[in-house]
Every structure is written in C-alpha cells, then in structure tokens.
Amino acid sequence: MSTAQANAEMKSWDEHTWDGRRHDEVTGPKQTVGGMTTAYTGDLEAAGDLRFVMSYTDDGSCASTGYEVVTGTLNGREGSFVLHHTGDYRNGVATGTFTVTSATGDLTGLTGTGRLTWPQGEPGRFELDYELR
C-alpha cells in the first residue's frame, strides 16, 4: 500500500438549491446541488471536477456526497480516476472520505481510499492510501 499526499486549491464553486436559488440566498434547512473544480499539487498533480449533493441543517452544517473525476499524474503515472466522496461541513471545516471507483490510462487498476480536510479559506489536504496493479 502506498500513500499520496497533496494540497487542494479550489478553482471554482457553483451551488444552488433544487429550485435554482443560490445556496447562500436560502437560510435554514435546505438541499443543494453543485460542482467544484480543484487543482491538486504534491504527489498528485491533477485537476478535479466534482459534482455533489448537500443537505444542510438549521445551524449551517451539512452532509454531502458526490463524484469527482481527477485527471493528471499520481506519483509519476498519468491518467484519470473517479472518487466517490462522502463528507460534512461543520464549524468552518469540510472533512470527508473517498473511495476510488474506476481509473484509466497508466492508472488503470488503481484502488484505494482516502480523506480530505479543508478549513474554509485555506488549502485543503488530500491523502490517498492506494494500490496500483
């Protein structure tokens, strides 16, 4: 088993309630859908494109799930892979876990799980424990 670590920088964010209103225009409990693009640097040099669904409580915290296509280089091997994310946001910090669901190119055969910690306004920290057959 190998471990890859990378910093994550948000490049774009788009989130709306199911009826099309901006997520920050609605207070209290709500459900949203959206997308985020991310630049990863470190053992993973890549771009990520995430689509997610979020469910907020009245205190502004939320639970989320989504899928991200990551395209680039993982420890020198080029290709793309898909991550299934589950996570939450509480007290200004997004945390989550993810599982590799498929991979292409030189990353075909990639399996693994990982975690992401992302304090609001700071770079995120990505860690992936993986095997590549």
mmCIF file with all atom_site columns, C-alpha atoms in Angstrom:
data_model
loop_
_atom_site.group_PDB
_atom_site.id
_atom_site.type_symbol
_atom_site.label_atom_id
_atom_site.label_alt_id
_atom_site.label_comp_id
_atom_site.label_asym_id
_atom_site.label_entity_id
_atom_site.label_seq_id
_atom_site.pdbx_PDB_ins_code
_atom_site.Cartn_x
_atom_site.Cartn_y
_atom_site.Cartn_z
_atom_site.occupancy
_atom_site.B_iso_or_equiv
_atom_site.pdbx_formal_charge
_atom_site.auth_seq_id
_atom_site.auth_comp_id
_atom_site.auth_asym_id
_atom_site.auth_atom_id
_atom_site.pdbx_PDB_model_num
ATOM 1   C CA . MET A 1 1   ? 0.000   0.000  0.000   1.00 0.00 ? 1   MET A CA 1
ATOM 2   C CA . SER A 1 2   ? 1.263   3.474  -0.932  1.00 0.00 ? 2   SER A CA 1
ATOM 3   C CA . THR A 1 3   ? 0.125   6.868  0.303   1.00 0.00 ? 3   THR A CA 1
ATOM 4   C CA . ALA A 1 4   ? -0.142  10.028 -1.797  1.00 0.00 ? 4   ALA A CA 1
ATOM 5   C CA . GLN A 1 5   ? -0.468  13.470 -0.240  1.00 0.00 ? 5   GLN A CA 1
ATOM 6   C CA . ALA A 1 6   ? -1.392  16.712 -1.961  1.00 0.00 ? 6   ALA A CA 1
ATOM 7   C CA . ASN A 1 7   ? -2.643  20.218 -1.345  1.00 0.00 ? 7   ASN A CA 1
ATOM 8   C CA . ALA A 1 8   ? -6.011  21.103 -2.852  1.00 0.00 ? 8   ALA A CA 1
ATOM 9   C CA . GLU A 1 9   ? -6.865  24.569 -4.180  1.00 0.00 ? 9   GLU A CA 1
ATOM 10  C CA . MET A 1 10  ? -10.444 25.420 -5.117  1.00 0.00 ? 10  MET A CA 1
ATOM 11  C CA . LYS A 1 11  ? -10.648 26.930 -8.605  1.00 0.00 ? 11  LYS A CA 1
ATOM 12  C CA . SER A 1 12  ? -14.435 27.269 -8.910  1.00 0.00 ? 12  SER A CA 1
ATOM 13  C CA . TRP A 1 13  ? -17.600 26.649 -6.887  1.00 0.00 ? 13  TRP A CA 1
ATOM 14  C CA . ASP A 1 14  ? -21.227 26.548 -8.041  1.00 0.00 ? 14  ASP A CA 1
ATOM 15  C CA . GLU A 1 15  ? -24.018 25.569 -5.616  1.00 0.00 ? 15  GLU A CA 1
ATOM 16  C CA . HIS A 1 16  ? -27.788 26.046 -5.909  1.00 0.00 ? 16  HIS A CA 1
ATOM 17  C CA . THR A 1 17  ? -30.905 24.832 -4.130  1.00 0.00 ? 17  THR A CA 1
ATOM 18  C CA . TRP A 1 18  ? -33.002 22.320 -6.051  1.00 0.00 ? 18  TRP A CA 1
ATOM 19  C CA . ASP A 1 19  ? -35.301 25.129 -7.179  1.00 0.00 ? 19  ASP A CA 1
ATOM 20  C CA . GLY A 1 20  ? -32.377 27.096 -8.666  1.00 0.00 ? 20  GLY A CA 1
ATOM 21  C CA . ARG A 1 21  ? -31.683 29.696 -5.962  1.00 0.00 ? 21  ARG A CA 1
ATOM 22  C CA . ARG A 1 22  ? -28.092 30.423 -4.919  1.00 0.00 ? 22  ARG A CA 1
ATOM 23  C CA . HIS A 1 23  ? -27.160 28.376 -1.853  1.00 0.00 ? 23  HIS A CA 1
ATOM 24  C CA . ASP A 1 24  ? -26.314 31.471 0.201   1.00 0.00 ? 24  ASP A CA 1
ATOM 25  C CA . GLU A 1 25  ? -29.686 33.129 -0.520  1.00 0.00 ? 25  GLU A CA 1
ATOM 26  C CA . VAL A 1 26  ? -31.570 30.473 1.468   1.00 0.00 ? 26  VAL A CA 1
ATOM 27  C CA . THR A 1 27  ? -31.216 30.045 5.238   1.00 0.00 ? 27  THR A CA 1
ATOM 28  C CA . GLY A 1 28  ? -32.161 27.121 7.421   1.00 0.00 ? 28  GLY A CA 1
ATOM 29  C CA . PRO A 1 29  ? -32.549 23.518 6.321   1.00 0.00 ? 29  PRO A CA 1
ATOM 30  C CA . LYS A 1 30  ? -32.078 23.032 2.566   1.00 0.00 ? 30  LYS A CA 1
ATOM 31  C CA . GLN A 1 31  ? -30.797 20.661 -0.083  1.00 0.00 ? 31  GLN A CA 1
ATOM 32  C CA . THR A 1 32  ? -28.383 21.815 -2.787  1.00 0.00 ? 32  THR A CA 1
ATOM 33  C CA . VAL A 1 33  ? -26.572 20.526 -5.859  1.00 0.00 ? 33  VAL A CA 1
ATOM 34  C CA . GLY A 1 34  ? -23.417 21.849 -7.384  1.00 0.00 ? 34  GLY A CA 1
ATOM 35  C CA . GLY A 1 35  ? -19.936 21.496 -8.667  1.00 0.00 ? 35  GLY A CA 1
ATOM 36  C CA . MET A 1 36  ? -16.375 22.392 -7.777  1.00 0.00 ? 36  MET A CA 1
ATOM 37  C CA . THR A 1 37  ? -13.105 22.327 -9.686  1.00 0.00 ? 37  THR A CA 1
ATOM 38  C CA . THR A 1 38  ? -9.868  21.738 -7.806  1.00 0.00 ? 38  THR A CA 1
ATOM 39  C CA . ALA A 1 39  ? -6.136  21.915 -8.542  1.00 0.00 ? 39  ALA A CA 1
ATOM 40  C CA . TYR A 1 40  ? -4.059  19.286 -6.697  1.00 0.00 ? 40  TYR A CA 1
ATOM 41  C CA . THR A 1 41  ? -0.308  19.701 -6.112  1.00 0.00 ? 41  THR A CA 1
ATOM 42  C CA . GLY A 1 42  ? 2.110   17.284 -4.486  1.00 0.00 ? 42  GLY A CA 1
ATOM 43  C CA . ASP A 1 43  ? 2.193   13.510 -5.054  1.00 0.00 ? 43  ASP A CA 1
ATOM 44  C CA . LEU A 1 44  ? -0.968  14.176 -7.069  1.00 0.00 ? 44  LEU A CA 1
ATOM 45  C CA . GLU A 1 45  ? -0.550  16.811 -9.813  1.00 0.00 ? 45  GLU A CA 1
ATOM 46  C CA . ALA A 1 46  ? -4.039  16.983 -11.238 1.00 0.00 ? 46  ALA A CA 1
ATOM 47  C CA . ALA A 1 47  ? -7.323  18.767 -11.847 1.00 0.00 ? 47  ALA A CA 1
ATOM 48  C CA . GLY A 1 48  ? -10.510 17.564 -10.191 1.00 0.00 ? 48  GLY A CA 1
ATOM 49  C CA . ASP A 1 49  ? -14.107 18.082 -11.336 1.00 0.00 ? 49  ASP A CA 1
ATOM 50  C CA . LEU A 1 50  ? -16.613 17.261 -8.552  1.00 0.00 ? 50  LEU A CA 1
ATOM 51  C CA . ARG A 1 51  ? -20.419 17.087 -8.699  1.00 0.00 ? 51  ARG A CA 1
ATOM 52  C CA . PHE A 1 52  ? -22.189 16.915 -5.325  1.00 0.00 ? 52  PHE A CA 1
ATOM 53  C CA . VAL A 1 53  ? -25.469 16.925 -3.382  1.00 0.00 ? 53  VAL A CA 1
ATOM 54  C CA . MET A 1 54  ? -25.586 18.590 0.057   1.00 0.00 ? 54  MET A CA 1
ATOM 55  C CA . SER A 1 55  ? -28.156 18.579 2.854   1.00 0.00 ? 55  SER A CA 1
ATOM 56  C CA . TYR A 1 56  ? -27.967 21.460 5.361   1.00 0.00 ? 56  TYR A CA 1
ATOM 57  C CA . THR A 1 57  ? -29.354 21.675 8.889   1.00 0.00 ? 57  THR A CA 1
ATOM 58  C CA . ASP A 1 58  ? -30.586 24.876 10.519  1.00 0.00 ? 58  ASP A CA 1
ATOM 59  C CA . ASP A 1 59  ? -27.141 25.592 12.053  1.00 0.00 ? 59  ASP A CA 1
ATOM 60  C CA . GLY A 1 60  ? -25.422 25.790 8.628   1.00 0.00 ? 60  GLY A CA 1
ATOM 61  C CA . SER A 1 61  ? -23.646 22.450 8.860   1.00 0.00 ? 61  SER A CA 1
ATOM 62  C CA . CYS A 1 62  ? -24.226 19.905 6.129   1.00 0.00 ? 62  CYS A CA 1
ATOM 63  C CA . ALA A 1 63  ? -23.658 16.373 4.898   1.00 0.00 ? 63  ALA A CA 1
ATOM 64  C CA . SER A 1 64  ? -22.614 15.735 1.303   1.00 0.00 ? 64  SER A CA 1
ATOM 65  C CA . THR A 1 65  ? -21.985 13.055 -1.283  1.00 0.00 ? 65  THR A CA 1
ATOM 66  C CA . GLY A 1 66  ? -20.637 13.249 -4.806  1.00 0.00 ? 66  GLY A CA 1
ATOM 67  C CA . TYR A 1 67  ? -18.357 12.007 -7.544  1.00 0.00 ? 67  TYR A CA 1
ATOM 68  C CA . GLU A 1 68  ? -15.125 13.610 -8.758  1.00 0.00 ? 68  GLU A CA 1
ATOM 69  C CA . VAL A 1 69  ? -13.172 12.924 -11.938 1.00 0.00 ? 69  VAL A CA 1
ATOM 70  C CA . VAL A 1 70  ? -9.470  13.555 -11.267 1.00 0.00 ? 70  VAL A CA 1
ATOM 71  C CA . THR A 1 71  ? -7.169  13.902 -14.294 1.00 0.00 ? 71  THR A CA 1
ATOM 72  C CA . GLY A 1 72  ? -3.385  14.215 -14.097 1.00 0.00 ? 72  GLY A CA 1
ATOM 73  C CA . THR A 1 73  ? -0.393  12.424 -12.618 1.00 0.00 ? 73  THR A CA 1
ATOM 74  C CA . LEU A 1 74  ? -0.285  10.314 -9.450  1.00 0.00 ? 74  LEU A CA 1
ATOM 75  C CA . ASN A 1 75  ? 3.316   9.689  -8.339  1.00 0.00 ? 75  ASN A CA 1
ATOM 76  C CA . GLY A 1 76  ? 4.517   9.891  -11.950 1.00 0.00 ? 76  GLY A CA 1
ATOM 77  C CA . ARG A 1 77  ? 1.719   7.847  -13.572 1.00 0.00 ? 77  ARG A CA 1
ATOM 78  C CA . GLU A 1 78  ? -0.658  9.664  -15.897 1.00 0.00 ? 78  GLU A CA 1
ATOM 79  C CA . GLY A 1 79  ? -4.368  9.024  -16.249 1.00 0.00 ? 79  GLY A CA 1
ATOM 80  C CA . SER A 1 80  ? -7.690  9.732  -14.621 1.00 0.00 ? 80  SER A CA 1
ATOM 81  C CA . PHE A 1 81  ? -9.720  8.224  -11.812 1.00 0.00 ? 81  PHE A CA 1
ATOM 82  C CA . VAL A 1 82  ? -13.121 8.672  -10.206 1.00 0.00 ? 82  VAL A CA 1
ATOM 83  C CA . LEU A 1 83  ? -13.604 9.269  -6.479  1.00 0.00 ? 83  LEU A CA 1
ATOM 84  C CA . HIS A 1 84  ? -16.862 8.704  -4.591  1.00 0.00 ? 84  HIS A CA 1
ATOM 85  C CA . HIS A 1 85  ? -16.936 11.304 -1.778  1.00 0.00 ? 85  HIS A CA 1
ATOM 86  C CA . THR A 1 86  ? -18.929 11.405 1.466   1.00 0.00 ? 86  THR A CA 1
ATOM 87  C CA . GLY A 1 87  ? -18.393 14.173 3.968   1.00 0.00 ? 87  GLY A CA 1
ATOM 88  C CA . ASP A 1 88  ? -19.643 17.004 6.064   1.00 0.00 ? 88  ASP A CA 1
ATOM 89  C CA . TYR A 1 89  ? -19.083 20.661 6.861   1.00 0.00 ? 89  TYR A CA 1
ATOM 90  C CA . ARG A 1 90  ? -19.066 21.861 10.475  1.00 0.00 ? 90  ARG A CA 1
ATOM 91  C CA . ASN A 1 91  ? -17.528 24.819 12.285  1.00 0.00 ? 91  ASN A CA 1
ATOM 92  C CA . GLY A 1 92  ? -15.803 26.121 9.155   1.00 0.00 ? 92  GLY A CA 1
ATOM 93  C CA . VAL A 1 93  ? -14.106 22.835 8.193   1.00 0.00 ? 93  VAL A CA 1
ATOM 94  C CA . ALA A 1 94  ? -15.075 20.415 5.430   1.00 0.00 ? 94  ALA A CA 1
ATOM 95  C CA . THR A 1 95  ? -13.978 16.824 6.089   1.00 0.00 ? 95  THR A CA 1
ATOM 96  C CA . GLY A 1 96  ? -14.638 13.694 4.142   1.00 0.00 ? 96  GLY A CA 1
ATOM 97  C CA . THR A 1 97  ? -13.609 10.298 2.953   1.00 0.00 ? 97  THR A CA 1
ATOM 98  C CA . PHE A 1 98  ? -13.489 8.920  -0.560  1.00 0.00 ? 98  PHE A CA 1
ATOM 99  C CA . THR A 1 99  ? -13.070 5.682  -2.481  1.00 0.00 ? 99  THR A CA 1
ATOM 100 C CA . VAL A 1 100 ? -11.571 5.153  -5.928  1.00 0.00 ? 100 VAL A CA 1
ATOM 101 C CA . THR A 1 101 ? -14.311 3.670  -8.133  1.00 0.00 ? 101 THR A CA 1
ATOM 102 C CA . SER A 1 102 ? -12.525 3.455  -11.525 1.00 0.00 ? 102 SER A CA 1
ATOM 103 C CA . ALA A 1 103 ? -9.352  4.561  -13.323 1.00 0.00 ? 103 ALA A CA 1
ATOM 104 C CA . THR A 1 104 ? -7.901  4.916  -16.835 1.00 0.00 ? 104 THR A CA 1
ATOM 105 C CA . GLY A 1 105 ? -4.556  5.312  -18.596 1.00 0.00 ? 105 GLY A CA 1
ATOM 106 C CA . ASP A 1 106 ? -1.429  4.461  -16.606 1.00 0.00 ? 106 ASP A CA 1
ATOM 107 C CA . LEU A 1 107 ? -3.670  4.446  -13.511 1.00 0.00 ? 107 LEU A CA 1
ATOM 108 C CA . THR A 1 108 ? -5.827  1.521  -14.694 1.00 0.00 ? 108 THR A CA 1
ATOM 109 C CA . GLY A 1 109 ? -6.096  -0.897 -11.770 1.00 0.00 ? 109 GLY A CA 1
ATOM 110 C CA . LEU A 1 110 ? -5.924  1.856  -9.129  1.00 0.00 ? 110 LEU A CA 1
ATOM 111 C CA . THR A 1 111 ? -7.814  1.059  -5.923  1.00 0.00 ? 111 THR A CA 1
ATOM 112 C CA . GLY A 1 112 ? -7.841  2.899  -2.636  1.00 0.00 ? 112 GLY A CA 1
ATOM 113 C CA . THR A 1 113 ? -9.458  5.086  -0.037  1.00 0.00 ? 113 THR A CA 1
ATOM 114 C CA . GLY A 1 114 ? -8.579  8.441  1.405   1.00 0.00 ? 114 GLY A CA 1
ATOM 115 C CA . ARG A 1 115 ? -9.539  11.532 3.302   1.00 0.00 ? 115 ARG A CA 1
ATOM 116 C CA . LEU A 1 116 ? -9.757  15.248 2.749   1.00 0.00 ? 116 LEU A CA 1
ATOM 117 C CA . THR A 1 117 ? -9.656  18.038 5.328   1.00 0.00 ? 117 THR A CA 1
ATOM 118 C CA . TRP A 1 118 ? -10.415 21.572 4.128   1.00 0.00 ? 118 TRP A CA 1
ATOM 119 C CA . PRO A 1 119 ? -10.654 24.544 6.533   1.00 0.00 ? 119 PRO A CA 1
ATOM 120 C CA . GLN A 1 120 ? -12.653 27.403 4.976   1.00 0.00 ? 120 GLN A CA 1
ATOM 121 C CA . GLY A 1 121 ? -10.380 29.953 3.307   1.00 0.00 ? 121 GLY A CA 1
ATOM 122 C CA . GLU A 1 122 ? -7.320  27.678 3.354   1.00 0.00 ? 122 GLU A CA 1
ATOM 123 C CA . PRO A 1 123 ? -5.914  24.998 1.042   1.00 0.00 ? 123 PRO A CA 1
ATOM 124 C CA . GLY A 1 124 ? -7.305  21.523 1.538   1.00 0.00 ? 124 GLY A CA 1
ATOM 125 C CA . ARG A 1 125 ? -5.229  18.481 2.487   1.00 0.00 ? 125 ARG A CA 1
ATOM 126 C CA . PHE A 1 126 ? -5.722  15.329 0.365   1.00 0.00 ? 126 PHE A CA 1
ATOM 127 C CA . GLU A 1 127 ? -4.432  11.877 1.393   1.00 0.00 ? 127 GLU A CA 1
ATOM 128 C CA . LEU A 1 128 ? -4.940  8.697  -0.640  1.00 0.00 ? 128 LEU A CA 1
ATOM 129 C CA . ASP A 1 129 ? -3.936  5.193  0.504   1.00 0.00 ? 129 ASP A CA 1
ATOM 130 C CA . TYR A 1 130 ? -3.760  3.151  -2.693  1.00 0.00 ? 130 TYR A CA 1
ATOM 131 C CA . GLU A 1 131 ? -2.594  0.127  -4.621  1.00 0.00 ? 131 GLU A CA 1
ATOM 132 C CA . LEU A 1 132 ? -1.877  0.102  -8.321  1.00 0.00 ? 132 LEU A CA 1
ATOM 133 C CA . ARG A 1 133 ? -1.897  -3.270 -10.048 1.00 0.00 ? 133 ARG A CA 1
#
